[in-house]
Every structure is written in structure tokens, then in C-alpha cells.
mmCIF file of C-alpha atoms and ligand atoms in Angstrom:
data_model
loop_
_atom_site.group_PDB
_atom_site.id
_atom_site.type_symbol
_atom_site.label_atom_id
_atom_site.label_comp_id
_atom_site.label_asym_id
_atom_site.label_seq_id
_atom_site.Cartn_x
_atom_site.Cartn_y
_atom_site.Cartn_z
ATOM 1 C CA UNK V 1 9.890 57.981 39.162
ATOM 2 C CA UNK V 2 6.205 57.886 38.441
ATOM 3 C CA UNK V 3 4.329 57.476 34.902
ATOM 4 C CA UNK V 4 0.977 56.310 33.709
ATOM 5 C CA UNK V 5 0.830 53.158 32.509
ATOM 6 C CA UNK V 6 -0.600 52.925 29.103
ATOM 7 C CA UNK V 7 -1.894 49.818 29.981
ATOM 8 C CA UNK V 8 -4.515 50.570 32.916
ATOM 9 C CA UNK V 9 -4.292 54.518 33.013
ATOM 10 C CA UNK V 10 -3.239 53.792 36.897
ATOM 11 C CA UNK V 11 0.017 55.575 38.470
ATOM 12 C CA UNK V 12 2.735 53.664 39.719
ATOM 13 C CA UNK V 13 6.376 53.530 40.529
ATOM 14 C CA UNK V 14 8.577 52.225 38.430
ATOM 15 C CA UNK V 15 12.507 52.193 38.107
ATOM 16 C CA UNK V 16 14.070 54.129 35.414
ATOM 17 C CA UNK V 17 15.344 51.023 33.750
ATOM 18 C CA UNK V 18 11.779 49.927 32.748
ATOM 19 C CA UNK V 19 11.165 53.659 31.703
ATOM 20 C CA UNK V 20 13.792 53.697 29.026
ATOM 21 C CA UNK V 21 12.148 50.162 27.628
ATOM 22 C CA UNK V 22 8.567 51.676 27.776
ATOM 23 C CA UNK V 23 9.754 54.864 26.226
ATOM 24 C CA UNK V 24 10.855 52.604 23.115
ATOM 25 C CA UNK V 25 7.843 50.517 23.179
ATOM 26 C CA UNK V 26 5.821 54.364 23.221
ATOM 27 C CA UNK V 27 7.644 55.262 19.950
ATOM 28 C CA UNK V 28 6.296 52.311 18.195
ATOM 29 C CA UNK V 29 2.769 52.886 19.329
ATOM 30 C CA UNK V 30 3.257 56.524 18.891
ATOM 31 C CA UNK V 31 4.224 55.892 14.923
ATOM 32 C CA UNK V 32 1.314 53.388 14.869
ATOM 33 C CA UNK V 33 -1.338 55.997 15.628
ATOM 34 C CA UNK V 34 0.481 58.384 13.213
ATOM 35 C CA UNK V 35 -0.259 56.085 10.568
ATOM 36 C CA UNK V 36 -3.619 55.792 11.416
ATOM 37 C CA UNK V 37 -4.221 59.640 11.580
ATOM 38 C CA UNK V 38 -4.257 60.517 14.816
ATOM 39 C CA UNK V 39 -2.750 63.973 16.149
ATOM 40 C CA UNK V 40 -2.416 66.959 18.086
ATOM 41 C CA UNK V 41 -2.884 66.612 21.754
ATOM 42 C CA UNK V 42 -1.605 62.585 21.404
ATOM 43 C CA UNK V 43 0.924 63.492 19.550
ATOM 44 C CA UNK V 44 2.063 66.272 22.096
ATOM 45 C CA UNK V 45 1.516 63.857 24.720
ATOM 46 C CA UNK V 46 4.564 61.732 23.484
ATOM 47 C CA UNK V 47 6.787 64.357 22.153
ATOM 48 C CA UNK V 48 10.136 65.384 24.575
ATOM 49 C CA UNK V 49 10.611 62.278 26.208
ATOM 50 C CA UNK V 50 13.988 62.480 25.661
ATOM 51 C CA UNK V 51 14.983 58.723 26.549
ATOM 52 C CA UNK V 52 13.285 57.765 23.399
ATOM 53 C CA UNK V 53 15.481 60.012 21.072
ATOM 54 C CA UNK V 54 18.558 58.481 22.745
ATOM 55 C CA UNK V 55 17.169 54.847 22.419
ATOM 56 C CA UNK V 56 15.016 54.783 19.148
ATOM 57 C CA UNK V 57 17.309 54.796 15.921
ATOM 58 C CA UNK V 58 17.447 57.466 13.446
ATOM 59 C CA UNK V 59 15.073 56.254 11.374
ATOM 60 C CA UNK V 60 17.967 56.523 8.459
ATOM 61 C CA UNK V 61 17.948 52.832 7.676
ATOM 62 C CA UNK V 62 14.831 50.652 6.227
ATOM 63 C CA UNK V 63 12.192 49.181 8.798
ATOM 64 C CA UNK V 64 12.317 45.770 9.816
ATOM 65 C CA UNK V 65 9.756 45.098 12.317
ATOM 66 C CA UNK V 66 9.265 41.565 14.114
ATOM 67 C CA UNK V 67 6.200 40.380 16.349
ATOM 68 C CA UNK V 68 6.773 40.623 19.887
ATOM 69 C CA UNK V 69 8.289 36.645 20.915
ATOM 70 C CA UNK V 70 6.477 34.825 23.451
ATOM 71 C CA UNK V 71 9.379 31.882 23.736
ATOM 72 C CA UNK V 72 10.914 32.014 27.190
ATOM 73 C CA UNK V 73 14.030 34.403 27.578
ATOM 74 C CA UNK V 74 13.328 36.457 24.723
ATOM 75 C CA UNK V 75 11.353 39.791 26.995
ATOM 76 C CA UNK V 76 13.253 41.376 29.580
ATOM 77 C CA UNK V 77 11.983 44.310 31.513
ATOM 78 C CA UNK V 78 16.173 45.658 31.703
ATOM 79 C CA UNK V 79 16.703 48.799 30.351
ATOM 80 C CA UNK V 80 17.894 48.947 26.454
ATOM 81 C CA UNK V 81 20.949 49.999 25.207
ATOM 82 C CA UNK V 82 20.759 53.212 23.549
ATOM 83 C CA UNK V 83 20.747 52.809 19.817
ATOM 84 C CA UNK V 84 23.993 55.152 19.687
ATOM 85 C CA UNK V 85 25.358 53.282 21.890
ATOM 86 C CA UNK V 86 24.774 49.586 20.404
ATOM 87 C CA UNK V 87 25.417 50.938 16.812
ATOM 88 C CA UNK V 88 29.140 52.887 17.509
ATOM 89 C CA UNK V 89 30.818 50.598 20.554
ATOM 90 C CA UNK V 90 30.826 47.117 17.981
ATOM 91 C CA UNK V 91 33.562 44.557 17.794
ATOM 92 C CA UNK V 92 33.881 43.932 13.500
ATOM 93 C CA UNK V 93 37.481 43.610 13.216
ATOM 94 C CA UNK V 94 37.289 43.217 9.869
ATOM 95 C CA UNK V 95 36.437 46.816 9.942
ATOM 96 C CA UNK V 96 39.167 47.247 12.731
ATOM 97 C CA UNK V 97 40.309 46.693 16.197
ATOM 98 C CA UNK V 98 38.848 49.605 17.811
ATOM 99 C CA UNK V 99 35.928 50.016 18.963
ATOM 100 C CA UNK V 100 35.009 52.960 17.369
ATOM 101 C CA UNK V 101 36.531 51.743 13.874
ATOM 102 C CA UNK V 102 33.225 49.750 12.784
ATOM 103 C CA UNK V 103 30.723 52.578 13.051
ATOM 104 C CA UNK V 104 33.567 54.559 10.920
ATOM 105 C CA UNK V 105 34.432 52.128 8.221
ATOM 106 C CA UNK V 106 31.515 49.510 7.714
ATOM 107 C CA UNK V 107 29.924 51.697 5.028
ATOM 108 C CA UNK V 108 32.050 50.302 2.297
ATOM 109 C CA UNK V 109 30.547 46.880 3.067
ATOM 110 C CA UNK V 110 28.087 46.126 0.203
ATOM 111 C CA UNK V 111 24.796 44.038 1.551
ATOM 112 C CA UNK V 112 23.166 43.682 -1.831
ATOM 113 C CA UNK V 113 22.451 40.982 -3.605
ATOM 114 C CA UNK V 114 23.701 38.872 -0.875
ATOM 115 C CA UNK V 115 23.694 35.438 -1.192
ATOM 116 C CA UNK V 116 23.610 32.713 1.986
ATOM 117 C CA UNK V 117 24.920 29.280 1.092
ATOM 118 C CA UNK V 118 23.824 26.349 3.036
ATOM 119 C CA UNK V 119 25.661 23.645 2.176
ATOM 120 C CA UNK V 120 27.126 20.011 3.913
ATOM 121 C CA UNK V 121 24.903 17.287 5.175
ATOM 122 C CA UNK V 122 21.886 18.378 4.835
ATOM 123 C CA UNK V 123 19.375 16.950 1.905
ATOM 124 C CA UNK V 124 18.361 20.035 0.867
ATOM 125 C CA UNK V 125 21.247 21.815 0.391
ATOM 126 C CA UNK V 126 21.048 25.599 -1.579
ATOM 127 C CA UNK V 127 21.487 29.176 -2.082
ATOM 128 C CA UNK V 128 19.312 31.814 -0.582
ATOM 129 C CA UNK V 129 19.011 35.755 -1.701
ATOM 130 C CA UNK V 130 18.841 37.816 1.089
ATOM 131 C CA UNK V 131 14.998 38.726 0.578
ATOM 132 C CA UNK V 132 14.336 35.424 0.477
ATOM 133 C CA UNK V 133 15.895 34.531 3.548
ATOM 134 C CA UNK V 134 14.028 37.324 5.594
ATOM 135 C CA UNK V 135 10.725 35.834 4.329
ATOM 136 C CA UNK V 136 11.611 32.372 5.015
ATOM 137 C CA UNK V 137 9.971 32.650 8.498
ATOM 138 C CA UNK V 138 7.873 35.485 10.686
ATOM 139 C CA UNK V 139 10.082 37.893 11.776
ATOM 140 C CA UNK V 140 10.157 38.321 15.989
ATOM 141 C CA UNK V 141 11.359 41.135 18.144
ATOM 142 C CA UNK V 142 13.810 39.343 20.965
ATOM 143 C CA UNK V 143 15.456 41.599 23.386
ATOM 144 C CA UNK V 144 18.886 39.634 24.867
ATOM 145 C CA UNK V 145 21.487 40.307 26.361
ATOM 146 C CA UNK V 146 24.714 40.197 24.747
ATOM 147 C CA UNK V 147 27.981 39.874 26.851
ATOM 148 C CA UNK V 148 31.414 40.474 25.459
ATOM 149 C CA UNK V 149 34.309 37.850 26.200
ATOM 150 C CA UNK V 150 36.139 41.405 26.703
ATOM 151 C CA UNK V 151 33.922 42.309 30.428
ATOM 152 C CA UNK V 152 30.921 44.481 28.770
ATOM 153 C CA UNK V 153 27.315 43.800 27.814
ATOM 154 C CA UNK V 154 24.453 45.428 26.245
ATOM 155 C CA UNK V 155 21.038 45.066 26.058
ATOM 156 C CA UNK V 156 19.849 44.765 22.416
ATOM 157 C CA UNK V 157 16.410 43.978 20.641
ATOM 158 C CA UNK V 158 17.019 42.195 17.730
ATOM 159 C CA UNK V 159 14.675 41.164 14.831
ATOM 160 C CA UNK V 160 15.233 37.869 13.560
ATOM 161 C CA UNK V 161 13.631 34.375 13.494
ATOM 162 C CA UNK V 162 14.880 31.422 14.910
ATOM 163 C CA UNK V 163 18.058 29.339 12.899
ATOM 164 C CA UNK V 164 15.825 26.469 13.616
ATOM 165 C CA UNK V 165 13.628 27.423 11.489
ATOM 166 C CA UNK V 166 15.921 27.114 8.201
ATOM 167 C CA UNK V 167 17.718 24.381 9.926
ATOM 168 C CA UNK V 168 14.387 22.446 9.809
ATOM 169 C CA UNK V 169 14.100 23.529 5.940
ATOM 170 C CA UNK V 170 17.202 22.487 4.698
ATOM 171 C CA UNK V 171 16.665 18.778 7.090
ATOM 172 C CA UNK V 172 20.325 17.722 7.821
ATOM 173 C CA UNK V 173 21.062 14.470 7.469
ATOM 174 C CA UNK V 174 22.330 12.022 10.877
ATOM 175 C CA UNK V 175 25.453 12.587 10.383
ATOM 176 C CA UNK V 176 25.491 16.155 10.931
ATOM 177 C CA UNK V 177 26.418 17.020 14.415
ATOM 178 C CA UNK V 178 27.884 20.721 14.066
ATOM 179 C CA UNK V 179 27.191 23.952 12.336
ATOM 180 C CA UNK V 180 29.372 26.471 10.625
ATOM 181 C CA UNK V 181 29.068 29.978 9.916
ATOM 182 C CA UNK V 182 31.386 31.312 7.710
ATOM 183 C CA UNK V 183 31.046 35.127 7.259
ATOM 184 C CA UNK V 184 32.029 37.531 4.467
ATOM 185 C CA UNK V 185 35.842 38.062 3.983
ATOM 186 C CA UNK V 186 36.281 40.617 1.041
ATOM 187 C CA UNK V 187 39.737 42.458 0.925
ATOM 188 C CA UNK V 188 37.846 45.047 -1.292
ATOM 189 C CA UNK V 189 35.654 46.086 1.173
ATOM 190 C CA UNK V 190 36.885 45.660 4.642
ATOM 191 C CA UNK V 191 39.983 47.167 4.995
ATOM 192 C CA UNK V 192 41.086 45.072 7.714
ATOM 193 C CA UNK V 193 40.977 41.200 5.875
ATOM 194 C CA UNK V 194 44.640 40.891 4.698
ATOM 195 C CA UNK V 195 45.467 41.923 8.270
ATOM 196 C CA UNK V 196 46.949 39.049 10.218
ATOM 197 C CA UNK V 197 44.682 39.971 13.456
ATOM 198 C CA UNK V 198 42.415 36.614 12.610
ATOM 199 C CA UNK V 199 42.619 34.052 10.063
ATOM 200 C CA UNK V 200 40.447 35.377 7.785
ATOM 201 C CA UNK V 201 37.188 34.677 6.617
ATOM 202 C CA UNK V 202 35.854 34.906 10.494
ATOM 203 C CA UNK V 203 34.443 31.773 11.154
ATOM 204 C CA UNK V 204 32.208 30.330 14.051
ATOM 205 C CA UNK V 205 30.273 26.790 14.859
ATOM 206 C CA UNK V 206 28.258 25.420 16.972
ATOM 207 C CA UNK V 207 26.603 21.518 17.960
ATOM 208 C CA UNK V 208 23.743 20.905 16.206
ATOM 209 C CA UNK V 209 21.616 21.277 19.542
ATOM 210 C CA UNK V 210 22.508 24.770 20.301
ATOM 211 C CA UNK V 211 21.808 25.571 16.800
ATOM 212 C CA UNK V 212 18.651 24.334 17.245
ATOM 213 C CA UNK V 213 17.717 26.118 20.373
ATOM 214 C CA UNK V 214 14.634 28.281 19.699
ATOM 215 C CA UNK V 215 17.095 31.225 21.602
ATOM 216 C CA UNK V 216 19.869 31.379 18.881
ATOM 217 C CA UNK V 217 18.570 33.683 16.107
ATOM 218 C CA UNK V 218 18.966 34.226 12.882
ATOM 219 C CA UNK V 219 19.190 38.174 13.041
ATOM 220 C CA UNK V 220 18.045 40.406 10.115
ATOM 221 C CA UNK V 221 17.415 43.860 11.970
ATOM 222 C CA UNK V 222 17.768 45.831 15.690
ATOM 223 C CA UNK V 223 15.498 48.323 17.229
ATOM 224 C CA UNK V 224 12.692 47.622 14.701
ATOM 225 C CA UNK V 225 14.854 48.901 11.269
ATOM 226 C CA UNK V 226 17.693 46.558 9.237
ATOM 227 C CA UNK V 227 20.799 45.623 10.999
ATOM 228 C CA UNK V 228 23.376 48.834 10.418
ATOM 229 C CA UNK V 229 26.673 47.041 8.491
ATOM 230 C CA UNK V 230 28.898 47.734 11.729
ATOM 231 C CA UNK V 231 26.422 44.978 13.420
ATOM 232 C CA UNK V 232 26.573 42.476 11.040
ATOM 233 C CA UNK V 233 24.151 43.613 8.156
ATOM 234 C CA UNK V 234 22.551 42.129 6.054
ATOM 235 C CA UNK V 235 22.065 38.715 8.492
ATOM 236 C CA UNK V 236 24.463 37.382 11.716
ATOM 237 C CA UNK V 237 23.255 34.805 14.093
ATOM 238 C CA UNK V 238 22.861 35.718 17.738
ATOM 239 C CA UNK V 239 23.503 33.440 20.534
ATOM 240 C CA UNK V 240 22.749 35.217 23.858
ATOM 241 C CA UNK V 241 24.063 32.617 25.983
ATOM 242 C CA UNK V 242 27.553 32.497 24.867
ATOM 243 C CA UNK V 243 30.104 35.273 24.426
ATOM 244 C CA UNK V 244 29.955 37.782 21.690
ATOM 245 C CA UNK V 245 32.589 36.747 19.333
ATOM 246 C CA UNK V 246 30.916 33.308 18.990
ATOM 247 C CA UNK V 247 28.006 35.117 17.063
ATOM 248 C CA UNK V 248 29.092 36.124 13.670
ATOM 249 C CA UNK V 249 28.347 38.912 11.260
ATOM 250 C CA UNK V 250 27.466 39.158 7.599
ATOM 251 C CA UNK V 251 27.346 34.922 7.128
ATOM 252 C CA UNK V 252 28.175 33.906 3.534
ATOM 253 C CA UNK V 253 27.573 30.226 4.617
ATOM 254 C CA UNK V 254 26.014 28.103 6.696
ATOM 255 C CA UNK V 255 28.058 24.508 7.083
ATOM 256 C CA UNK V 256 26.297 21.533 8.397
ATOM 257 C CA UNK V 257 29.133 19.212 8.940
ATOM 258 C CA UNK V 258 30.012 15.835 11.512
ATOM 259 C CA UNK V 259 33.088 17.374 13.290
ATOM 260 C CA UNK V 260 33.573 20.334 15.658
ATOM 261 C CA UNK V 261 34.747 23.402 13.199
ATOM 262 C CA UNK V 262 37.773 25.104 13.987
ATOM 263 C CA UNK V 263 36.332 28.610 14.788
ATOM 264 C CA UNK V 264 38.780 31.780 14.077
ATOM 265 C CA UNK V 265 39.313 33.246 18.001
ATOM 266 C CA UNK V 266 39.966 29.108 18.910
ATOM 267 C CA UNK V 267 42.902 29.381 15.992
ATOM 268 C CA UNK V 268 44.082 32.483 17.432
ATOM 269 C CA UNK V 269 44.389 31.549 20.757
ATOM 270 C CA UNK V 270 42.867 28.488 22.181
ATOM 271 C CA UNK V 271 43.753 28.491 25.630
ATOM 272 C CA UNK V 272 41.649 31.500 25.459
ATOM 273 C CA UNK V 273 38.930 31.148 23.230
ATOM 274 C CA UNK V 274 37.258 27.645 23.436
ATOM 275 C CA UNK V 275 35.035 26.224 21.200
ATOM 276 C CA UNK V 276 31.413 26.427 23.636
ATOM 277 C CA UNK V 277 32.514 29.624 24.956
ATOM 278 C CA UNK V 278 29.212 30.081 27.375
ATOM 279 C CA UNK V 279 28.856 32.977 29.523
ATOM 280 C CA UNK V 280 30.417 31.481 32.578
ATOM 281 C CA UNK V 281 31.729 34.093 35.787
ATOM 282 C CA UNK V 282 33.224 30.861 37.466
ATOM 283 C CA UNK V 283 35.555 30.562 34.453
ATOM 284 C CA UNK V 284 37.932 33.280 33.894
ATOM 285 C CA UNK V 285 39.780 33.936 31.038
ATOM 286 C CA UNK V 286 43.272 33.583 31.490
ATOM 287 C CA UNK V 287 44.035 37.035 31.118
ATOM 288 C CA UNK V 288 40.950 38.576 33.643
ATOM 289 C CA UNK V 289 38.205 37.519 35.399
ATOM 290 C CA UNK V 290 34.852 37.046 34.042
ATOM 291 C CA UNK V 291 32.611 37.350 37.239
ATOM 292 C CA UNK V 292 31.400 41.141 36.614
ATOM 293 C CA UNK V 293 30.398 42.864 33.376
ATOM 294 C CA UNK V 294 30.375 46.807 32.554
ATOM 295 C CA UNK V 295 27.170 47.467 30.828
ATOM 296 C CA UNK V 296 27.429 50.341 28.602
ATOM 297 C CA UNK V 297 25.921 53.172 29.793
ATOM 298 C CA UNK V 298 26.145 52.745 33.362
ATOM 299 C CA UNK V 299 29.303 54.944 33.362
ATOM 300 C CA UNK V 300 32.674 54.770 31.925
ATOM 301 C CA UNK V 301 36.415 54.787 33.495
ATOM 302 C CA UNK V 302 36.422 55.631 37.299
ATOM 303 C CA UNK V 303 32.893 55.513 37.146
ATOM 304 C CA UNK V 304 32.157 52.727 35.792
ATOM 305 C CA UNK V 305 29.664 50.569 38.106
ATOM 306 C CA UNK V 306 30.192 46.796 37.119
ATOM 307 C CA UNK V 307 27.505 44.094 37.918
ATOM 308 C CA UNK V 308 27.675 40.435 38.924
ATOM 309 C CA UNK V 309 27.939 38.146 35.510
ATOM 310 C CA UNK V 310 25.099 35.622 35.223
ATOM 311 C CA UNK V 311 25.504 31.811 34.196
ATOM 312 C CA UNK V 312 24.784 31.398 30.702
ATOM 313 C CA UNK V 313 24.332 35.137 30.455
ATOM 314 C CA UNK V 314 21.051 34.779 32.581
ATOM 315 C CA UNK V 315 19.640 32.025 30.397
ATOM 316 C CA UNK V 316 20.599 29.465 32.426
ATOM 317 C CA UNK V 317 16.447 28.047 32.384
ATOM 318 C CA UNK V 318 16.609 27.841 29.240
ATOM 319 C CA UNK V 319 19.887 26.370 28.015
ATOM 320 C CA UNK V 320 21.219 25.052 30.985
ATOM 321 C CA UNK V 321 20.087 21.435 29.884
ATOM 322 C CA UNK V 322 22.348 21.266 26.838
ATOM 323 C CA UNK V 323 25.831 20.858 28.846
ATOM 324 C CA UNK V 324 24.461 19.002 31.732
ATOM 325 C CA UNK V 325 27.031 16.388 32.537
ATOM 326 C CA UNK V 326 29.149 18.399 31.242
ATOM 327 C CA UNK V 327 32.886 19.961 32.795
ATOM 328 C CA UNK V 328 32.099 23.542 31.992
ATOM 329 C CA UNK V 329 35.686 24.433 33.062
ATOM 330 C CA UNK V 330 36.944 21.686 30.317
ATOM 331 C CA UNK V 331 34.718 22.732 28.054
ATOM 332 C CA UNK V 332 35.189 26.480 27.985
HETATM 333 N N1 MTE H 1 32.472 38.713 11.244
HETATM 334 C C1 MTE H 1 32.649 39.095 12.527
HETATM 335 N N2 MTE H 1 31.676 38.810 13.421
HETATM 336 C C2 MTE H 1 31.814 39.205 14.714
HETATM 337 C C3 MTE H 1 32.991 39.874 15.151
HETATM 338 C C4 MTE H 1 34.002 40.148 14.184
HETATM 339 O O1 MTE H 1 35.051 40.739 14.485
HETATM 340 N N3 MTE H 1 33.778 39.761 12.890
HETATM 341 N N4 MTE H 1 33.120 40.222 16.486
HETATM 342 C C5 MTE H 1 32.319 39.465 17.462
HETATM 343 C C6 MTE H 1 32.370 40.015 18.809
HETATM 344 S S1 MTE H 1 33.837 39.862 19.660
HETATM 345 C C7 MTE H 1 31.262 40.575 19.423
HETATM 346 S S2 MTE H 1 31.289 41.051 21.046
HETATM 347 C C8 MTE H 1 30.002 40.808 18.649
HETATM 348 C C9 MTE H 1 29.632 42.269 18.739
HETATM 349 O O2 MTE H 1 28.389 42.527 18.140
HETATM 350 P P1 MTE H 1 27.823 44.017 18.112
HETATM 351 O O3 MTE H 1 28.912 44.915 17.600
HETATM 352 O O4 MTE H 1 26.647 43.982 17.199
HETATM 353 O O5 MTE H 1 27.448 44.369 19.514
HETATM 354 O O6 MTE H 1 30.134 40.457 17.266
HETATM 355 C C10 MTE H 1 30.878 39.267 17.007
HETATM 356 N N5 MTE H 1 30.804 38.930 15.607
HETATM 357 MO MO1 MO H 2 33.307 40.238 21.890
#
């Protein structure tokens, strides 16, 4: 396919995967130079590029917007995962076990006031209101992929800063080696705690040296608005390297504490669900393999084209150092 390139005004080929991404990158410019005024033939000039409508968000939910990040693995030229797509196909089984039963059931969840507790061995230990939090640091734009233990990915742009950034704040003390998320578990409002699926509240961890990798980020928003409740509003970490379920939504507290947490999928079943959990396609699961991926929207059922899993989810450059030495088929 050919288009202009905004950039140079020259014409050149490009696949349709980077289309999709400069499409969405073309609706933020577009609403810039609405703001400032301009119209007509610009405006005309953007308008029925129908990848954008599928990938931009409805603009129902409040902006969040976050700088373009320039640390390494955060850009990807692969194309994004429609909006619909990324906001209806969500694991939240506290909301329920199907896919589809997020999207349907997460508006009951209640993300103000919201409080975030950080608490342990740290020396400045303390509660933070969700506005608070958001300010704490410069919100960035990170675009990752995220891979599902279950054999499907997605490619998301998140808006968050990095957890190092609080973790720095609230300065732990030696003796904290691990991190624990604990996220919201309110029978009230999520019809699915009280259910004996998980041990409720979901809980996740991770050593202190993943949490401090700038990758793993503290996420507030997605595709430039708030996070929508099936993805984990108000805040939910993201840790792009490891499997889905080890990055938690709605987090009520933040643990800093000396021993490996137990983590709620490693209760359930630990031969399954270990406690690193890294993308890995030499490592299958017990149940299937985890060497290829279905990204969503490359086709579904018969159709459905899968592609090669990549160590550490791709990030391999970047994280790879943390678990060298390490038996990655020990430590699963
Ligand atoms: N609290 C909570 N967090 C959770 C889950 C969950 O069920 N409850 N599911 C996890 C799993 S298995 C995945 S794959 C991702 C999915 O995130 P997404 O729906 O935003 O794509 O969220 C993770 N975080
Ligand atoms: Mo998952």
C-alpha cells in the first residue's frame, strides 16, 4: 500500500501493519490541529480512514494522554490492536470467566475515590488517592505487547509511568526483596469474588528487580483516554515480558516484603502457573504448548494464522539480564 508520509511529504511503501499505527498516531495530530483551529480541506484530508475508527476509542471515557517514551522497548512499529478489540476480549475474572463477561459486567466496579496503599518495608510507607498517584510522575505513552498464558496477544498502548518511579518514593528498606500487588476484591461489586475460581483478592508479586525495571508500568490509561474498568481501571501494573495474568488490575496495595508472595494462579495450580512466569515458547505449559501465539485480529477459528512466540515476549534486550544464570525451565 502506498501513503504520504507526514513526515517528509515523500511516497513510499509501507505494510499495512504500520498503516493502522500511523492512522492512530494521525488521529492525535488530527485533534491537535482541531484545537488549534484549523479546518476544512485538513480536516477532509483525515476524515474516512476507516482503520482509525476501528483503532481510536470512542472518545466516551476521560483523556489521559502520556509523552511518547524514548526507553528501549517501549515503540514498536506492529500494528495496534483495535480498541474494540483490546477493550471486549479481557481476562477479569472477577467480572467472569468468559471472555466477553468483563466488557459486560465491569461497570458496577466503582473507581472513585480510590485509594493505593503502599505498605511493608519501605520507610516511607502511605496511602495515595488516585489523582495523586497519576501526578506522582509524567505520564508516557508505551506500546507493548501483551501475551496471554492462554496462546493470544495483543498489541496495546498504554499510558502509565514507570513503578520505579513510586518505588524510588516510598525507598524500601534492604530487606525488601519482593513486591506485592494486591488488587480490589469487593463481593458488592464484582459478581464473581465469592466464586471459588481463585482465592480471592487476586494477588500478584514480583522481585524487587523486575519491579524496578524501567519496562514494568504503572498503568493509568490505553489509547490516550483512562483505562476502561474491564482493563483494570483506575491503575494495574503492566509487565510486558511475562504472561498476562502476572499483571494485575485495579491494585488496592502495593506490598514491599522479604519473601516471594504466594500469587493467586500459583495457589490455584502451581505446576502450571509459576511464580516468574516469563514469556518463554521453549517452556510449555503442561496443558499446551507455548511456542506460537494468536494475535487478535489476524483471524479467528479455522482461520486463525498463529505466529512464532518470542523470548521474553520480544524483550529479551532488555530484560534478559535479570534471570541470567538462571534455569528458566525451573523457574517457570
Ligand atoms: N485482578 C485481576 N487482574 C488480572 C486478571 C484477573 O482476572 N483479575 N487477569 C489477568 C490476565 S490472565 C490477563 S491476560 C490480563 C488481561 O488484561 P487485558 O484484559 O487488559 O488485556 O489481565 C490480568 N490481570
Ligand atoms: Mo491471561
Amino acid at each position: 500500500m502506498l501513503i504520504r508520509s507526514r513526515d517528509n511529504g515523500f511516497t513510499h511503501p509501507v505494510s499495512s501493519e504500520i498503516t493502522t499505527r500511523s492512522a492512530y498516531e494521525g488521529r492525535r495530530d488530527m485533534l491537535k490541529l482541531m484545537a488549534g483551529g484549523v479546518a476544512g480541506a485538513t480536516l477532509a484530508a483525515w476524515a474516512g480512514r476507516e482503520a482509525l475508527a476501528q483503532t481510536a476509542p470512542p472518545g466516551k471515557l476521560a483523556a489521559l494522554k502520556g509523552g511518547k517514551s524514548d526507553i528501549a522497548g517501549a515503540q514498536t512499529m506492529e500494528k495496534l490492536t483495535d480498541y474494540k478489540d483490546a477493550s471486549s476480549y479481557n481476562n477479569y475474572y472477577e467480572f467472569g470467566t468468559d471472555k466477553g463477561d468483563p466488557v459486560k459486567n465491569a461497570g458496577t466496579l466503582k473507581t472513585r475515590p480510590w485509594t493505593v496503599e503502599v505498605e511493608g518495608l519501605v520507610k516511607k510507607p502511605g496511602k495515595y488517592g488516585i489523582e495523586d498517584l497519576i501526578k506522582l510522575s509524567a505520564q508516557e505513552e508505551r506500546i507493548y505487547r501483551l501475551r496471554c498464558v492462554e496462546g493470544w496477544s495483543m498489541v496495546i498502548p498504554w499510558v502509565g509511568y514507570s513503578l520505579a518511579e513510586l518505588i524510588k518514593k516510598v525507598e524500601p528498606q534492604g530487606n525488601a526483596k519482593y513486591v506485592e500487588f494486591v488488587t480490589l476484591a469487593d463481593p458488592k461489586t464484582m459478581p464473581f469474588v465469592g466464586s471459588r475460581v481463585l482465592d480471592w483478592p487476586y494477588a500478584e508479586g514480583l522481585r524487587m528487580d523486575e519491579a524496578m525495571h524501567p519496562l514494568t508500568l504503572l498503568t493509568f490509561g490505553m489509547y490516550g483516554e483512562v483505562l476502561p474498568n474491564q482493563n483494570g481501571a483506575p491503575v494495574r501494573i503492566v509487565v510486558p515480558w511475562k504472561y498476562g495474568f502476572k499483571s494485575g488490575k485495579s491494585i488496592v496495595k502495593i506490598r514491599f516484603v522479604e519473601k516471594e508472595p504466594s500469587t493467586a494462579w500459583n495457589k490455584s495450580a502451581a505446576n502450571e502457573y509459576g511464580f516468574f512466569s516469563n514469556v518463554n515458547p521453549n517452556v510449555d505449559h503442561p496443558r499446551w504448548s507455548q511456542a506460537t501465539e494468536r494475535r487478535i485480529g489476524d483471524g479467528s477459528g479455522l482461520f486463525a494464522k498463529r505466529r512464532k512466540t518470542e523470548m521474553f515476549n520480544g524483550y529479551e534486550a532488555q530484560v534478559g539480564q535479570l534471570y541470567a544464570g538462571m534455569d528458566l525451565k525451573k523457574f517457570y
